[in-house]
mmCIF file of C-alpha atoms in Angstrom:
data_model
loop_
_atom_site.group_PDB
_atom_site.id
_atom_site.type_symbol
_atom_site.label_atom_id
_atom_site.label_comp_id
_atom_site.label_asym_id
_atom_site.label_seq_id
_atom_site.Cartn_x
_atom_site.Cartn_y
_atom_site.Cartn_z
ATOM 1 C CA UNK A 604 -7.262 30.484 1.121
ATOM 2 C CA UNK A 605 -5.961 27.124 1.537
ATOM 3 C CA UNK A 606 -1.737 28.435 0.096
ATOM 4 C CA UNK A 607 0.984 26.445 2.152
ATOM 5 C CA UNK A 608 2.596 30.161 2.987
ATOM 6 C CA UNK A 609 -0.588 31.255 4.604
ATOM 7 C CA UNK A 610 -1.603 27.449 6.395
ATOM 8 C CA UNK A 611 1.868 26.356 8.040
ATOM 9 C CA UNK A 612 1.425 29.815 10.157
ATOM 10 C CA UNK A 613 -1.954 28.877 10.981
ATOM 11 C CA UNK A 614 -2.627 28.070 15.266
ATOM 12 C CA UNK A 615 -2.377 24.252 15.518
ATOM 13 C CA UNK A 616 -6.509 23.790 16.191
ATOM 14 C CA UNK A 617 -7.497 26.197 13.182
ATOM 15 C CA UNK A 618 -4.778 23.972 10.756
ATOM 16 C CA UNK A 619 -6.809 20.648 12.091
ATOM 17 C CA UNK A 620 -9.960 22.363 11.639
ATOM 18 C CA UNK A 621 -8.814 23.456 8.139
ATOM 19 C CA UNK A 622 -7.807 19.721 7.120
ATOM 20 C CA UNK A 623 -10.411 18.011 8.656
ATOM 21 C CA UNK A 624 -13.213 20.218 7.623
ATOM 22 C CA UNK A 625 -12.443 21.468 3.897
ATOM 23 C CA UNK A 626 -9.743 20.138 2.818
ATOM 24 C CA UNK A 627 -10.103 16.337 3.443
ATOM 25 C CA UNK A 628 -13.482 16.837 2.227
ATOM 26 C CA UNK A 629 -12.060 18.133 -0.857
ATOM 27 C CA UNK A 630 -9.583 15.809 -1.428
ATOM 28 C CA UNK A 631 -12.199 12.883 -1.088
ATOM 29 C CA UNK A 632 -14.565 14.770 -4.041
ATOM 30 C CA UNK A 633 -11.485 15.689 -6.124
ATOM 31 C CA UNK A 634 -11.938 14.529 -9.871
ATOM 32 C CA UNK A 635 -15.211 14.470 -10.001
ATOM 33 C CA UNK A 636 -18.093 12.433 -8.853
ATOM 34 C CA UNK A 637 -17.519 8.535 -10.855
ATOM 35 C CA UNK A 638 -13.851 9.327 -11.430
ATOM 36 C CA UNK A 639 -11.277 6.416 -10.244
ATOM 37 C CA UNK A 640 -9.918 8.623 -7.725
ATOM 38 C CA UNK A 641 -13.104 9.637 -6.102
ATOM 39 C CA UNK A 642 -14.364 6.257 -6.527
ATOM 40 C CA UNK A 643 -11.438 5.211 -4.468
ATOM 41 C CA UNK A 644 -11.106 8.221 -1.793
ATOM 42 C CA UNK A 645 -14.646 7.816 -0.881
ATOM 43 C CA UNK A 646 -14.186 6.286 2.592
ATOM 44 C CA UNK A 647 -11.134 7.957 3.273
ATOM 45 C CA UNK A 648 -10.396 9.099 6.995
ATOM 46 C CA UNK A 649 -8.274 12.117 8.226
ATOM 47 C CA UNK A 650 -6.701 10.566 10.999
ATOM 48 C CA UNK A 651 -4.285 12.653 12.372
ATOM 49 C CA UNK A 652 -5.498 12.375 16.203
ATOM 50 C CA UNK A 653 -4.541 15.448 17.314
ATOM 51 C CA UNK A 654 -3.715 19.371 16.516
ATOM 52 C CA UNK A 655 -0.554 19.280 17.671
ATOM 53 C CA UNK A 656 0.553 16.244 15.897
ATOM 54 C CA UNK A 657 -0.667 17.500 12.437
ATOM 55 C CA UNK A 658 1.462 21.240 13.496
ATOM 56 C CA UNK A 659 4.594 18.846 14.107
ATOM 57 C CA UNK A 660 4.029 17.228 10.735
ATOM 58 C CA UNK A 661 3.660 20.863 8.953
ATOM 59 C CA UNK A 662 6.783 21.939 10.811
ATOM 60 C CA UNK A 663 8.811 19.002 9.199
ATOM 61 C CA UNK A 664 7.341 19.214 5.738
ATOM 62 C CA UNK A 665 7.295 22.743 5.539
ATOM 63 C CA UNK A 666 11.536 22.123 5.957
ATOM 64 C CA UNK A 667 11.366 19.796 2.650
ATOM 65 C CA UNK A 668 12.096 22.038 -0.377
ATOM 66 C CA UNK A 669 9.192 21.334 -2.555
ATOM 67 C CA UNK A 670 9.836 23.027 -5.709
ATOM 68 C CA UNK A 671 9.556 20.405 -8.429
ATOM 69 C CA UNK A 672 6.925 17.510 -8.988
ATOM 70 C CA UNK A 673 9.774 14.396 -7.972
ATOM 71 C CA UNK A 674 10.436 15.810 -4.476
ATOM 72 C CA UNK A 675 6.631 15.589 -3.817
ATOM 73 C CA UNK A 676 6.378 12.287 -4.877
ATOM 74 C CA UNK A 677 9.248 11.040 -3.549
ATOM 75 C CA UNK A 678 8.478 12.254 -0.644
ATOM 76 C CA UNK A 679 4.989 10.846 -0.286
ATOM 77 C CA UNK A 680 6.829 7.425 -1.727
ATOM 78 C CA UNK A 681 8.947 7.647 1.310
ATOM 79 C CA UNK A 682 5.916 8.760 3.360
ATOM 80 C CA UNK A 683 4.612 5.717 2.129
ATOM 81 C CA UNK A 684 7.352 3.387 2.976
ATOM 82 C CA UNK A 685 7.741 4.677 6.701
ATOM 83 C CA UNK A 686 3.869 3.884 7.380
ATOM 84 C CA UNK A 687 2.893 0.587 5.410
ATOM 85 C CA UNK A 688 2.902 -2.566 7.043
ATOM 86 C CA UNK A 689 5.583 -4.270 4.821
ATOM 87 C CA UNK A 690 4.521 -7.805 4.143
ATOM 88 C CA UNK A 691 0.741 -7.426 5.954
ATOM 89 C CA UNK A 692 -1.326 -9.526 3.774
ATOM 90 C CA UNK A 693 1.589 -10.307 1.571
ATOM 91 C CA UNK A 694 2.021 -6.612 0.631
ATOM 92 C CA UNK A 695 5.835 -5.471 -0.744
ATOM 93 C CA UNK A 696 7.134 -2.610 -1.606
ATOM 94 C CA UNK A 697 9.000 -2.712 -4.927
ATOM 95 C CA UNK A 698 12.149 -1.281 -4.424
ATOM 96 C CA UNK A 699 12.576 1.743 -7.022
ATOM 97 C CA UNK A 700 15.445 0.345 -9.333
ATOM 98 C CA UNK A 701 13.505 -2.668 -9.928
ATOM 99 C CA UNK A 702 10.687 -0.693 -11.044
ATOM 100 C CA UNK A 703 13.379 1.297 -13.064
ATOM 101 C CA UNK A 704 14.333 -1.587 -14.648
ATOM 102 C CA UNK A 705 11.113 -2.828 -15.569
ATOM 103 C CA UNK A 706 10.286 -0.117 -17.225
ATOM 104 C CA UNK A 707 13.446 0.252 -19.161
ATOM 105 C CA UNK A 708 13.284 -2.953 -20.757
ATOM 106 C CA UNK A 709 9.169 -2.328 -21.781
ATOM 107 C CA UNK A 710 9.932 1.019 -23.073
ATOM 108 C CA UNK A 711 6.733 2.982 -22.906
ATOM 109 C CA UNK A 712 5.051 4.224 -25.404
ATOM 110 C CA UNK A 713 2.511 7.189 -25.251
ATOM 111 C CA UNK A 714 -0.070 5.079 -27.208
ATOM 112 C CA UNK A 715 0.158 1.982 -25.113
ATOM 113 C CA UNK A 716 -1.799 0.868 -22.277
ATOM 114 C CA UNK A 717 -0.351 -0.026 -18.977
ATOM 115 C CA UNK A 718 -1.837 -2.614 -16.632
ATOM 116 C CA UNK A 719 -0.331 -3.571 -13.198
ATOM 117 C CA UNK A 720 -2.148 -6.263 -11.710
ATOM 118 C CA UNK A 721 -1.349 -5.440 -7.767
ATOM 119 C CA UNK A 722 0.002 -2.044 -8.282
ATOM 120 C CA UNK A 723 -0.338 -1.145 -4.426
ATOM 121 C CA UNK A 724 1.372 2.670 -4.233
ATOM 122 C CA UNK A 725 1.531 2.649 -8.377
ATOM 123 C CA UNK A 726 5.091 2.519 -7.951
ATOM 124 C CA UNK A 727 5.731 1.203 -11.419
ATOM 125 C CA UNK A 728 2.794 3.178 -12.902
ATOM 126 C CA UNK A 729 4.284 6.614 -11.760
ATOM 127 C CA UNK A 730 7.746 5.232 -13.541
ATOM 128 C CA UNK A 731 6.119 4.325 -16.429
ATOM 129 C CA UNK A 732 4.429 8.214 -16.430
ATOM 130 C CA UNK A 733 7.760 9.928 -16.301
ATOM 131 C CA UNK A 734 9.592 7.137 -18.533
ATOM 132 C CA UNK A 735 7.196 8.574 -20.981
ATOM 133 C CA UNK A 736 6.866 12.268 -20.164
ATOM 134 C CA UNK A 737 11.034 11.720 -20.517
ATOM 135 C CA UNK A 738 11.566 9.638 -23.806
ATOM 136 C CA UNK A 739 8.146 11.358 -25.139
ATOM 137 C CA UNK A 740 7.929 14.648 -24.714
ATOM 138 C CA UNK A 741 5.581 15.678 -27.596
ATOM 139 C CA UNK A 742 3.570 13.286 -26.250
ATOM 140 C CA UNK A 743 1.704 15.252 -24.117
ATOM 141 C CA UNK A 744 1.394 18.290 -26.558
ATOM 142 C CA UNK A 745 -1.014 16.628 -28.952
ATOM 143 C CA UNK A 746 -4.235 16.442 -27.474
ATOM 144 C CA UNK A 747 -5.397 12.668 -27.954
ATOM 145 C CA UNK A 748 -2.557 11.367 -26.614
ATOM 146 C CA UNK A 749 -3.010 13.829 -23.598
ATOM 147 C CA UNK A 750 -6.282 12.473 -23.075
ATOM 148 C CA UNK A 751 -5.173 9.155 -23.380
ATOM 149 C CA UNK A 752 -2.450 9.750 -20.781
ATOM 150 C CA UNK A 753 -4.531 10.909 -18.046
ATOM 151 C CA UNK A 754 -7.506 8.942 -18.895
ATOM 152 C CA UNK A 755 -6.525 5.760 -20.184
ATOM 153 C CA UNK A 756 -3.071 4.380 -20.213
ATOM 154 C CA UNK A 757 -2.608 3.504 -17.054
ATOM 155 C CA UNK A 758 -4.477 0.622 -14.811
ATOM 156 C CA UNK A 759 -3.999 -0.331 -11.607
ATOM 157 C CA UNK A 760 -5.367 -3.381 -9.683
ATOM 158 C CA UNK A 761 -5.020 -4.059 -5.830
ATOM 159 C CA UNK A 762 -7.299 -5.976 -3.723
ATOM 160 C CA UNK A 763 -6.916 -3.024 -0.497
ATOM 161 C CA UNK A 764 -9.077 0.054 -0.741
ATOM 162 C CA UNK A 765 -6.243 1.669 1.418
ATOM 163 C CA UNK A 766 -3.822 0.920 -1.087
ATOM 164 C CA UNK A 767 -5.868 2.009 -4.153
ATOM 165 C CA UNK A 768 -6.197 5.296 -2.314
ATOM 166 C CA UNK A 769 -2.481 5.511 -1.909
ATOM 167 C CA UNK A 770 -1.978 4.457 -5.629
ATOM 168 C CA UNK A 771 -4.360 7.105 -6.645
ATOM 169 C CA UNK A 772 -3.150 10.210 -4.818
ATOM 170 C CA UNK A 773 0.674 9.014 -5.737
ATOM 171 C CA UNK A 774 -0.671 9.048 -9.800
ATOM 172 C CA UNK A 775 -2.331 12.676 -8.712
ATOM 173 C CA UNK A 776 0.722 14.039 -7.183
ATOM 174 C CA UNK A 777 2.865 12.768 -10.744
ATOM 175 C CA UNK A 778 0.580 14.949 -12.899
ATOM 176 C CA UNK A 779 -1.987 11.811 -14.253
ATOM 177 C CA UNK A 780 -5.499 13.286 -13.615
ATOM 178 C CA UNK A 781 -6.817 9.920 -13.651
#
């Protein structure tokens, strides 16, 4: 019920009803009660003001072609970039070929474990994913490893709840589960 083709033709109210009352909701439960992303979507707000606003916002996204897993997160990345306060309580953004970098010159490894101590967005954590997924493809064919890539490899540490969130549903939208 909830397909893109079927909710960008919806009337402006019944797409903010839609959002606000099933799939926000949804979004906040997603993973599973004690996972790290519910854990860290559990006070999180739809706060889109108003109907038409959120039909404006459809409108644009639904002109984005969406067809691969990058585009989405770059687009939320960019998203992300447009709506943080840059340098609020000494927050930065990492520009992307820094984190490229970085992770070029750690090299990844499918059994390692990945800690970022103020990950904010996850940034370098989502690099780190597809450095892996890219360099290690067999990786995610063998089941403990799998495992160990959605469940275990990465870490991420940030001191705002807001950014967690927005570190969380960035990992979510890069295909790590948690």
């Amino acid at each position: 019920n909830f397909r893109w083709s079927r909710f960008k033709n919806l009337e402006a109210r019944q797409m903010f009803e839609t959002v606000s009352d099933h799939v926000f909701p949804w979004l906040r439960a997603m993973g599973g009660e004690g996972s790290t992303y519910a854990t860290h979507m559990k006070d999180a707000r739809f706060t889109i003001p108003t109907p038409q606003l959120l039909a404006k916002v459809v409108d644009l996204l639904d002109k984005v072609p969406m067809e691969d897993r990058d585009t989405k997160g770059d687009l939320y990345e960019y998203m992300l970039g447009k709506i943080a306060s840059a340098g609020q309580n000494g927050q930065f953004r990492t520009p992307r070929h820094i984190i490229q970098l970085m992770v070029e010159l750690i090299a990844p490894k499918p059994d390692d474990i990945i800690c970022d101590p103020a990950c904010g967005t996850a940034g370098f954590l989502v690099a780190a994913g597809e450095y892996i997924r890219d360099h290690h493809p067999q990786a995610l064919r063998d089941e403990k490893l799998r495992k160990h890539f959605h469940s275990n490899l990465f870490h991420g540490f940030d001191f705002d709840n807001t950014m967690l969130r927005i570190g969380s549903m960035n990992m979510l939208l890069h295909g790590v589960e948690n």
